[in-house]
Short mmCIF file of C-alpha atoms and ligand atoms in Angstrom, two decimals:
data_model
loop_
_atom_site.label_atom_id
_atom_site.label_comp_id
_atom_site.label_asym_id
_atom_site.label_seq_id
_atom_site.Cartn_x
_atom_site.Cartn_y
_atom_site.Cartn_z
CA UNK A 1 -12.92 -4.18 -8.63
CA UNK A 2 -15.72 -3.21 -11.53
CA UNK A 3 -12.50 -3.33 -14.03
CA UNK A 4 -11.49 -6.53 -12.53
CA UNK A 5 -15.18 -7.86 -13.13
CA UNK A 6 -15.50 -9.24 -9.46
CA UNK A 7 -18.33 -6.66 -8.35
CA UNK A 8 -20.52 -4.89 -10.65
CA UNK A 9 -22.12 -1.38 -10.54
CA UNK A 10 -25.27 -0.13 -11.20
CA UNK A 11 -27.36 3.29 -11.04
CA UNK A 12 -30.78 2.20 -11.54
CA UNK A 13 -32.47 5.49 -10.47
CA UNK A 14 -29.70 7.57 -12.36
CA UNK A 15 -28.64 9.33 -9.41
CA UNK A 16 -24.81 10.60 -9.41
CA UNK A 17 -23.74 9.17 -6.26
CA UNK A 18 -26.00 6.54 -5.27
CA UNK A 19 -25.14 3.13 -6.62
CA UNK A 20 -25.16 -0.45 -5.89
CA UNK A 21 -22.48 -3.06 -6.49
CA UNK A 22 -23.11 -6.25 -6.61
CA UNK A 23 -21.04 -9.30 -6.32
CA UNK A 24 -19.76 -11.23 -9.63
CA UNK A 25 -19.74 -15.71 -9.89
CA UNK A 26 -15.64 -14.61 -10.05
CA UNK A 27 -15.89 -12.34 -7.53
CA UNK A 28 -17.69 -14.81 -5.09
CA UNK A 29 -15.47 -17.37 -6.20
CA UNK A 30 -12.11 -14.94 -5.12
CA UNK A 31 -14.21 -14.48 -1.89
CA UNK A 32 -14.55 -17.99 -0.90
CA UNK A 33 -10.15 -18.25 -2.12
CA UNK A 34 -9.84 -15.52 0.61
CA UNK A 35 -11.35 -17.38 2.95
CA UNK A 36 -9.79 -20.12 2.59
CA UNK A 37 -6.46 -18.97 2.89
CA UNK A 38 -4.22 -19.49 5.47
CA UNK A 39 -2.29 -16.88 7.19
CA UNK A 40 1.10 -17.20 8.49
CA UNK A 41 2.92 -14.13 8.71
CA UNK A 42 5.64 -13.02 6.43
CA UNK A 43 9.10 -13.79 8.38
CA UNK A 44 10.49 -10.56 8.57
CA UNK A 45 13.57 -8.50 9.82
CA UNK A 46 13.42 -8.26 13.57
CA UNK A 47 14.58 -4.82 14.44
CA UNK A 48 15.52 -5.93 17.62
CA UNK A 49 17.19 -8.83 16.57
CA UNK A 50 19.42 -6.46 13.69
CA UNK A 51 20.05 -4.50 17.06
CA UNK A 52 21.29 -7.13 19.25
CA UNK A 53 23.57 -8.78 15.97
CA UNK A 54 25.68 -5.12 15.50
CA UNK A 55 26.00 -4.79 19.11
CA UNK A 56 27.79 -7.89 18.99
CA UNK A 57 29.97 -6.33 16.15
CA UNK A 58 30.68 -2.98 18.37
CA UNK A 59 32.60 -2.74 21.52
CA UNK A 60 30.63 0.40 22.55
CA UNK A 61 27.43 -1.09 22.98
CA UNK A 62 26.89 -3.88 25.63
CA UNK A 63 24.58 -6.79 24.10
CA UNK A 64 23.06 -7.45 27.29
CA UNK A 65 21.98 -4.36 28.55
CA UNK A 66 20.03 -4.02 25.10
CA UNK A 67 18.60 -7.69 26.43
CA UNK A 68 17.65 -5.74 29.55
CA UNK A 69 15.55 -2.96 27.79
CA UNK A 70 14.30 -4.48 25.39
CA UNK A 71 12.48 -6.92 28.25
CA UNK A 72 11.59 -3.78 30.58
CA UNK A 73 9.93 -2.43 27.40
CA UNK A 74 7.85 -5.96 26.56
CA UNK A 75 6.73 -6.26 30.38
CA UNK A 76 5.76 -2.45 30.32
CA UNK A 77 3.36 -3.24 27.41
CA UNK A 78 2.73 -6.95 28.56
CA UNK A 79 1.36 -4.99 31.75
CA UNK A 80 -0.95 -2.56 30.22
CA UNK A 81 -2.44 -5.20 28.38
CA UNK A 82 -3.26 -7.78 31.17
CA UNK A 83 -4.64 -4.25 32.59
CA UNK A 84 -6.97 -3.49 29.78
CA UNK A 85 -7.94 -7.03 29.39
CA UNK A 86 -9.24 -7.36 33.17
CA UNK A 87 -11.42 -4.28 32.24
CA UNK A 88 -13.16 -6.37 29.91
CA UNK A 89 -16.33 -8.39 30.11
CA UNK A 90 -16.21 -11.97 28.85
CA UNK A 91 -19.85 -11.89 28.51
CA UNK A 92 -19.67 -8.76 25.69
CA UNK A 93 -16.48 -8.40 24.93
CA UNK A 94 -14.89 -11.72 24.27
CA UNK A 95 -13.55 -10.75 20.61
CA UNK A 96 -11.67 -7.62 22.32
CA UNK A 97 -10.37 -9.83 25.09
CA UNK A 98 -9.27 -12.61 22.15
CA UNK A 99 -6.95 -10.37 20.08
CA UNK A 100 -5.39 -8.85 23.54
CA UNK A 101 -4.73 -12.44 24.01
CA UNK A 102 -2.58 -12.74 21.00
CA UNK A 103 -0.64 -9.61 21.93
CA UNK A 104 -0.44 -10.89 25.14
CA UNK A 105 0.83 -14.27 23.79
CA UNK A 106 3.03 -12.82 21.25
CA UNK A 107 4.52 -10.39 24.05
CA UNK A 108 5.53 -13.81 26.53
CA UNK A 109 6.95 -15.22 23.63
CA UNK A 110 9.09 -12.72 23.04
CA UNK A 111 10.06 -12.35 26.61
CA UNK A 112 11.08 -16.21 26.43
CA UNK A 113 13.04 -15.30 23.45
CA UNK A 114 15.26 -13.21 25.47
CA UNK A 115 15.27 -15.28 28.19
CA UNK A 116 16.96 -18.43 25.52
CA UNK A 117 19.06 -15.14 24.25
CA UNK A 118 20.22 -14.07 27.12
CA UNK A 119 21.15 -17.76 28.55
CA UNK A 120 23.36 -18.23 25.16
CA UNK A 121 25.20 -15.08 24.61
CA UNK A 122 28.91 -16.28 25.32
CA UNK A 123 27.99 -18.84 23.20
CA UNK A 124 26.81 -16.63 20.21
CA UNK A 125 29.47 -14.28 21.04
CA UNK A 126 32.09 -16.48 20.46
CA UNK A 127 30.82 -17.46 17.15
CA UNK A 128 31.15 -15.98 13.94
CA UNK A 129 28.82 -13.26 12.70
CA UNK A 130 25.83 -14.46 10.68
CA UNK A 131 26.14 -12.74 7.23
CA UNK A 132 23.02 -11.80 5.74
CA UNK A 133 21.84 -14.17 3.58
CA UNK A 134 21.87 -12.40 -0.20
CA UNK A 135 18.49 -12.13 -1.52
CA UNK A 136 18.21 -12.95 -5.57
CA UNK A 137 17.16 -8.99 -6.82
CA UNK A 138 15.42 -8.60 -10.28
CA UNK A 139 14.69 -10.79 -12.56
CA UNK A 140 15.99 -14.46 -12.37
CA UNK A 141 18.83 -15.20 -14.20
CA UNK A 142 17.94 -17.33 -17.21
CA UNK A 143 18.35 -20.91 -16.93
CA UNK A 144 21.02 -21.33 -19.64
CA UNK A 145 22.52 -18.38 -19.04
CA UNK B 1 8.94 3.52 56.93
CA UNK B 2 9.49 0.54 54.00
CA UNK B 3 7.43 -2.60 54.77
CA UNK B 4 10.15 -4.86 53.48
CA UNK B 5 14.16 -3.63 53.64
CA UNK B 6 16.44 -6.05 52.38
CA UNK B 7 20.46 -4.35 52.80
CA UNK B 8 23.54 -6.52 51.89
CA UNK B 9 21.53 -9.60 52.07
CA UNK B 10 23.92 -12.59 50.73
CA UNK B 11 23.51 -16.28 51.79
CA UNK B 12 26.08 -18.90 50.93
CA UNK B 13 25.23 -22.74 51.37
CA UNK B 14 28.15 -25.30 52.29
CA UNK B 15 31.88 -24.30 52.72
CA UNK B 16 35.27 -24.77 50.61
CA UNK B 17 35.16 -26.71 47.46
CA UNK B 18 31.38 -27.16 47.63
CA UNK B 19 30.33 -23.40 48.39
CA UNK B 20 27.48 -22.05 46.63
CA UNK B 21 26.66 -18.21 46.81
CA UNK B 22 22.94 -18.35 46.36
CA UNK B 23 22.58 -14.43 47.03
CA UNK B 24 25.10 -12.27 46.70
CA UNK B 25 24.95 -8.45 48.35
CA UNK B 26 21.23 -8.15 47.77
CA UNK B 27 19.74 -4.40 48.10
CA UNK B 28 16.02 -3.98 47.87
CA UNK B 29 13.08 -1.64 49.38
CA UNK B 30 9.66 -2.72 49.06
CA UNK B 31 7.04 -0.24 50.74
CA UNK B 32 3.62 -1.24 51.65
CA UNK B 33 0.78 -1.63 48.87
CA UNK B 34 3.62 -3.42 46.59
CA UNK B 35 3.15 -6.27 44.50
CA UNK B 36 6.69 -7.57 43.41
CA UNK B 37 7.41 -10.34 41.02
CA UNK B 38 11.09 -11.78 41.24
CA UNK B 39 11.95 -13.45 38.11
CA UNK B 40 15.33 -14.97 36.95
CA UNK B 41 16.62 -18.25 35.45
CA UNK B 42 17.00 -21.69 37.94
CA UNK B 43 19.17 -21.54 40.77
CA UNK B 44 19.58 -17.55 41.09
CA UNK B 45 18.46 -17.78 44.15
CA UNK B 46 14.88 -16.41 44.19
CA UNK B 47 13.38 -18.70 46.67
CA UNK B 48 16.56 -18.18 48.51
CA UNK B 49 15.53 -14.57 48.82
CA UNK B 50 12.10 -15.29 49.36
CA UNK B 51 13.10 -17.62 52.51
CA UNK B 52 15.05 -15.35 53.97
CA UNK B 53 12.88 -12.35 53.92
CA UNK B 54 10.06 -14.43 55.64
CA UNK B 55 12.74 -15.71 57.96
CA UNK B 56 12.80 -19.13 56.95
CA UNK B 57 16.32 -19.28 56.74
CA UNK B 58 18.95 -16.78 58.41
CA UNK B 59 21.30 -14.83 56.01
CA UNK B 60 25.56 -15.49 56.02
CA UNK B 61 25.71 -11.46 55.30
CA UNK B 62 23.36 -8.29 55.72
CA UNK B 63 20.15 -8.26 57.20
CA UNK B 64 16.10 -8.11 56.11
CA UNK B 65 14.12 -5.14 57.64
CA UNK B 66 10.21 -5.71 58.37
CA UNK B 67 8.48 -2.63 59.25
CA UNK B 68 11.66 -1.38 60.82
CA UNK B 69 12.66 -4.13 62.72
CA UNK B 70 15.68 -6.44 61.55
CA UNK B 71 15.06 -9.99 62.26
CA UNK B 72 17.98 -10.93 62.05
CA UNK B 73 18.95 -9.82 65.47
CA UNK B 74 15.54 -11.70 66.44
CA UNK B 75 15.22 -14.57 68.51
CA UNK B 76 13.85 -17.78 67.30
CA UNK B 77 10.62 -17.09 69.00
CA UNK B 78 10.63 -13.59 68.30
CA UNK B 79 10.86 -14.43 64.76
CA UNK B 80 8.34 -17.15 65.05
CA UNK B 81 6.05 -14.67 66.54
CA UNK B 82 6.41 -12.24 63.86
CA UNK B 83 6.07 -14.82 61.21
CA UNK B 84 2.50 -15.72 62.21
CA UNK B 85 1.18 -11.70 62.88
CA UNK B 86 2.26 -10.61 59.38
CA UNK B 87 3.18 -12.84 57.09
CA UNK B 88 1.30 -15.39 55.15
CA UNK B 89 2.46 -18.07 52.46
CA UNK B 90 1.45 -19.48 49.72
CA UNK B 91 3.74 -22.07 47.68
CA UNK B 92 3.24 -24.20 44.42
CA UNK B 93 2.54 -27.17 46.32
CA UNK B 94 -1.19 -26.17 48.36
CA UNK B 95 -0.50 -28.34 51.13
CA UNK B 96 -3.64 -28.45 52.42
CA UNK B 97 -4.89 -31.10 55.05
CA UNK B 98 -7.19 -33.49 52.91
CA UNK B 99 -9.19 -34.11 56.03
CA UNK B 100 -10.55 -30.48 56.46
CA UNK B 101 -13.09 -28.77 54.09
CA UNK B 102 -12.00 -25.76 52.46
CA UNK B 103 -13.62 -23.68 55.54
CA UNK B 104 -11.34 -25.69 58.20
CA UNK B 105 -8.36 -25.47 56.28
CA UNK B 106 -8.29 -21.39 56.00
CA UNK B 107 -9.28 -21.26 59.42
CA UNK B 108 -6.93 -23.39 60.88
CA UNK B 109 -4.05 -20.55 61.54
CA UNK B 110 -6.84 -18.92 63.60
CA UNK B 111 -7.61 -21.76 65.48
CA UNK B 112 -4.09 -22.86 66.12
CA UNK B 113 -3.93 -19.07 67.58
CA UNK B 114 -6.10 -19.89 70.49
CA UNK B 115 -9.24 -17.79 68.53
CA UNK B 116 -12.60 -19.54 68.89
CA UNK B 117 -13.66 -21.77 66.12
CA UNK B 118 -16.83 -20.08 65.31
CA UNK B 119 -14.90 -16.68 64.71
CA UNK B 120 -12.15 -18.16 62.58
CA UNK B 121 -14.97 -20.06 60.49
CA UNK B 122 -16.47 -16.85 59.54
CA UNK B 123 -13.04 -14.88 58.96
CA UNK B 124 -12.21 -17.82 56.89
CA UNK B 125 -15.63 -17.63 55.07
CA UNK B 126 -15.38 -14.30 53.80
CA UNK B 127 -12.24 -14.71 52.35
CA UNK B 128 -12.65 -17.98 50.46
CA UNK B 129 -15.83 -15.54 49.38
CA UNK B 130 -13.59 -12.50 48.01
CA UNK B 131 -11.52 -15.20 46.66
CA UNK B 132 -14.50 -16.52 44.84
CA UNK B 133 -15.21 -19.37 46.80
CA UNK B 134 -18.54 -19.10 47.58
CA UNK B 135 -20.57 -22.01 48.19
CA UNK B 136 -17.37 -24.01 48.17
CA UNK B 137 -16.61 -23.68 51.77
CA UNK B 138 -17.66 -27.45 52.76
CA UNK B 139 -15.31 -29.44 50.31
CA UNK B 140 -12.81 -30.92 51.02
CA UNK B 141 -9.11 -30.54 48.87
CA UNK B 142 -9.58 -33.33 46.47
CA UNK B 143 -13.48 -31.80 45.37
CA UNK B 144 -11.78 -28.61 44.22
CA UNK B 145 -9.53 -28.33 41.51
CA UNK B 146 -6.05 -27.14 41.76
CA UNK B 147 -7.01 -23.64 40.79
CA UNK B 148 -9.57 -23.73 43.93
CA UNK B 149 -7.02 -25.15 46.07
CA UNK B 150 -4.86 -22.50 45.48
CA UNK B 151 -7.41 -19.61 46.19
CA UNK B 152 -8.07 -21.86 49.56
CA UNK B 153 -4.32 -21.58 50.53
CA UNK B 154 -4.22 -17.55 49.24
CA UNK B 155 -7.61 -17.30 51.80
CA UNK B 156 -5.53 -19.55 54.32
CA UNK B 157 -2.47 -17.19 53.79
CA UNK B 158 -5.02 -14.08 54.38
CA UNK B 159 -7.29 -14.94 57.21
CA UNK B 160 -4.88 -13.75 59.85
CA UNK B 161 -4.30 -10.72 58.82
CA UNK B 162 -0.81 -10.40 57.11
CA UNK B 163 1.37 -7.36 55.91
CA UNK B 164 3.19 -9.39 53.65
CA UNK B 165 2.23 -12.40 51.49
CA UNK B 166 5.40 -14.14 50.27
CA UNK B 167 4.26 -16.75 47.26
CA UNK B 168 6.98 -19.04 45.88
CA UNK B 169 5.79 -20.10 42.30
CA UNK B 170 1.94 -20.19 43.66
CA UNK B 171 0.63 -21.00 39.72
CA UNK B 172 3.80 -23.66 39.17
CA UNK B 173 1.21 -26.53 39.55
CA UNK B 174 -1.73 -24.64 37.14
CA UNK B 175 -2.94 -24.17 33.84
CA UNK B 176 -3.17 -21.06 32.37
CA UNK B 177 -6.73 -19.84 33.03
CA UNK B 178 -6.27 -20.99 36.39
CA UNK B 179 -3.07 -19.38 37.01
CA UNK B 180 -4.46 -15.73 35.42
CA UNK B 181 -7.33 -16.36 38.57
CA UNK B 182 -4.23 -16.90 41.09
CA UNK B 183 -2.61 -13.99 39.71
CA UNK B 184 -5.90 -11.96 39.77
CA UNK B 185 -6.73 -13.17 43.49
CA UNK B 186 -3.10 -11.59 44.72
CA UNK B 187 -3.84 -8.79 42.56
CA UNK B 188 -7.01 -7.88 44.51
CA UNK B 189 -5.05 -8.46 47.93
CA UNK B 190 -2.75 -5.86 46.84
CA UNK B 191 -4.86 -3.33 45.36
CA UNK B 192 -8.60 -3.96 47.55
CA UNK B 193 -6.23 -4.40 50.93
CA UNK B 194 -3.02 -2.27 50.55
CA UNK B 195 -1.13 -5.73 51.06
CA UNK B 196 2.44 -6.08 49.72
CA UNK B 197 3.12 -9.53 47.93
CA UNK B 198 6.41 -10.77 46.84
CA UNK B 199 5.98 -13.38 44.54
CA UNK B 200 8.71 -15.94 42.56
CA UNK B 201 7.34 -16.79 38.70
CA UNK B 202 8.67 -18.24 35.91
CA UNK B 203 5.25 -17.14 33.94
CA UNK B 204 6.00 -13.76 32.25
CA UNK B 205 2.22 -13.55 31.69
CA UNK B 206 1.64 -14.18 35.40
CA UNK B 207 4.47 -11.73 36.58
CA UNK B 208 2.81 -8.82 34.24
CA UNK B 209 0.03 -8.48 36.66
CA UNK B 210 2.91 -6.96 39.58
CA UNK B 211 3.70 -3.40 39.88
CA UNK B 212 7.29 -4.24 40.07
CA UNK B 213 9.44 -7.19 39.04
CA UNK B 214 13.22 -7.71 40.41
CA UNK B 215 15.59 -9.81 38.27
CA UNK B 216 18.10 -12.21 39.72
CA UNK B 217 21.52 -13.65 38.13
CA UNK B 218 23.76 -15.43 39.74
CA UNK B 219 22.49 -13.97 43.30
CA UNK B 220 22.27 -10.34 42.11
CA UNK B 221 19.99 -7.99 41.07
CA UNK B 222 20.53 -7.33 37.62
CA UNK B 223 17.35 -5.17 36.68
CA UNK B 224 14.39 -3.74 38.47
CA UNK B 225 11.86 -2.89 36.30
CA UNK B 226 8.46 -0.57 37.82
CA UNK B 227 5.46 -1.48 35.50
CA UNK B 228 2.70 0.63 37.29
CA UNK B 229 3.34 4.23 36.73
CA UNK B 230 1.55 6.15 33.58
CA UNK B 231 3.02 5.48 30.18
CA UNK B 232 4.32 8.86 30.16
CA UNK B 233 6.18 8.17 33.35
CA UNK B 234 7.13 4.43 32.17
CA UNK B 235 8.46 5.80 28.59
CA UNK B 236 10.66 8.71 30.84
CA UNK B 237 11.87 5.61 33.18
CA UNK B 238 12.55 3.52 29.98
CA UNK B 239 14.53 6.69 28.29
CA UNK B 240 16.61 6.65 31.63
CA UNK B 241 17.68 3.25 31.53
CA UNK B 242 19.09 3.62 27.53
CA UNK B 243 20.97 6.30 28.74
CA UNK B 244 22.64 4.51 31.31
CA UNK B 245 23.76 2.08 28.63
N1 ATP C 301 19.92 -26.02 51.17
C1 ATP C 301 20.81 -25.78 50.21
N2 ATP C 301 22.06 -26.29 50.26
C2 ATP C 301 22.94 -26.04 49.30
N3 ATP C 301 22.72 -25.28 48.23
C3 ATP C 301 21.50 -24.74 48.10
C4 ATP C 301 20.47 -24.96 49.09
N4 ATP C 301 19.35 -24.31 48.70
C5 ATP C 301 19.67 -23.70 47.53
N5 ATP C 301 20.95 -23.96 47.18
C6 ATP C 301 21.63 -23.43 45.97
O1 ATP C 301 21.53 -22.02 45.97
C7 ATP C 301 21.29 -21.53 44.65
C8 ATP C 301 20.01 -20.73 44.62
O2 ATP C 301 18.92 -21.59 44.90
P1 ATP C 301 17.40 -21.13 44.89
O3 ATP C 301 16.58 -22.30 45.31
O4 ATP C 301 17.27 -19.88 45.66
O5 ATP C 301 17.19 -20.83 43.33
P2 ATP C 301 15.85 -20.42 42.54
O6 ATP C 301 16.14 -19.15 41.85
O7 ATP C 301 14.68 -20.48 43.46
O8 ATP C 301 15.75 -21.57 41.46
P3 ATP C 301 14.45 -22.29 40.81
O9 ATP C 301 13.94 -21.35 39.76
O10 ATP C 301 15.02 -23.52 40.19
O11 ATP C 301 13.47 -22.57 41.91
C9 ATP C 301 21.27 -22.75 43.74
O12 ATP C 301 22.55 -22.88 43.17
C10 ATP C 301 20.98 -23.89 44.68
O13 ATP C 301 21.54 -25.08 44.21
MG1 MG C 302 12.94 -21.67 43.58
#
């Protein structure tokens, strides 16, 4: 960060280890850009989803009992949540209790998920594979090329 | 002895062209101390099951066990009888009498029982108290809100004393904070007074606070999932079920 010139360091008493750093105009300003970004999650591979897709593919493994672990396994953790969040106290402990609600969230939606999975699986049977879609790798072909 | 058998259970509605198997076979033990969420998508027969057990309805096939005794060979009085000493119920709609304060309405059972009205006010009190009522007791349905009423019909459900409390969608009607204190409230009966419930949700979040949940399809059991034991023993029950893939 010193070589990027957002914080700077000094050792005013000349001791080794003891320094201070101290926050640059850039470095402030890259701050403030941090906060002020939003955050929305990269979409990324499901495994389970990749799971679910091959099974479709192989006639040795049954699509919908992978449905039917898969939820077992998100109402096991679901459950030890809602658990750990009634230990908590809303008066103290309310920013504990706030991300157990997003797990908690996250987890239901998931479970929904595989409810609207489950409900449509002849349906996506029947229906061609998805092929993955081909992601551009290196550099960008040039435009005249 | 299992506080709730269910063996072979199946129910079919109408005849011919129009026949509808709403359960099919059903097997199911439930001991005392439960609680049991049964989950499933519309129509597959959940508060089918849920009827039947509390004797509601009577089965086409197979029978429903309480504490040992199959009421399906009961009498209609017999079953009547057994329906008010030990089991309570609690649906989406409250249905409580707009007329009667929160007080009168969970004591009502009592007094319909021939107990004397300043008894069944003070069962009723206490448990609109553990079901955070306090203070609460004189209002009447339409000064509480739909949470309230709800822990009103759960104290209602309680005050006489059930084994079983059988609750058909009880948070259908609720939002979500108000549904997590339902869900607490039947918690509490289950784990502060060893009672079993057997409840119907389509709430994931709600069913998470069971020990147990049952899956319907089509009238069957497809999955039975126990969410109370350690992780160690969850992971080993979890292992199980890959390998009977
Ligand atoms: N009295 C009745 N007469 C005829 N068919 C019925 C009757 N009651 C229920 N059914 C049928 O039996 C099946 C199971 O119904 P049930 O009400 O048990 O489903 P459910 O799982 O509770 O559904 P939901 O989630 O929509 O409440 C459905 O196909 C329904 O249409
Ligand atoms: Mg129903």
């Amino acid at each position: 960060m010193v070589d990027s010139g957002l914080v700077t360091f000094s050792n005013a008493n000349g001791q080794q280890s003891k320094g201070e750093y101290a926050i640059t105009p850039t470095g402030h300003d890259e701050l403030m850009n941090w906060f002020r970004m939003s955050n929305i999650e990269e979409p990324h591979q499901d495994p389970f989803y990749l799971k679910l897709m091959l099974s479709l593919e192989l006639d040795e493994v049954d699509a919908s009992r992978l449905i039917v672990i898969q939820r077992a396994a998100l109402y096991q953790e679901l459950h030890r949540i809602t658990e750990q969040r009634q230990t908590l106290d809303p008066q103290n402990q309310l920013a504990q209790m706030l991300l157990m609600d997003k797990s908690a969230m996250h987890l239901e939606a998931d479970l929904r998920w595989l409810d609207m999975i489950e409900s449509r699986l002849d349906e996506v049977q029947r229906q061609p594979a998805p092929k993955p879609a081909m992601r551009p790798r290196g550099r960008p072909p040039s435009q005249n090329a | 002895m299992a506080t709730i058998e269910v063996k072979n259970l199946s129910k079919v509605y109408g005849s011919g062209e129009t026949k509808v198997t709403a359960l099919d076979s059903v097997n199911l033990i439930i001991e005392q101390g439960q609680f049991v969420a049964v989950m499933g998508p519309s129509g597959c027969g959940k508060s089918t099951l849920l009827h039947l057990i509390g004797g509601l309805d009577r089965p086409t096939g197979g029978s429903v066990f309480i504490e040992g005794s199959d009421i399906s060979k009961m009498s209609d009085n017999t079953l009547t009888e057994l329906r008010r000493r030990k089991m309570g119920f609690v649906f989406q709609f409250f249905n409580l009498i707009p007329v009667l304060d929160a007080i009168e309405n969970t004591a009502l059972p009592l007094i319909l029982d021939g107990i004397k009205p300043d008894i069944a006010r003070t069962k009723a009190s206490e448990w609109l108290s553990r079901n955070k009522l306090d203070g609460r007791g004189n209002h009447r349905p339409d000064e509480l809100s739909g949470g309230q009423q709800q822990r009103v019909a759960i104290s209602r459900a309680m005050v006489s004393d059930p084994v079983i409390i059988l609750a058909d969608e009880p948070t259908g009607n609720l939002d979500s904070r108000s549904s997590d204190e339902i869900a607490v409230a039947l918690r509490k009966i289950v784990t502060d007074w060893k009672r079993t419930v057997l409840m119907v949700t389509h709430d994931p979040r709600i069913a998470a606070y069971a020990d147990r949940i049952i899956f319907l399809k089509d009238g069957k059991v497809v999955d039975d999932t126990l969410l109370n034991g350690s992780n160690g023993e969850n992971a080993k029950r979890l292992k199980e079920k890959v390998e009977s893939l």
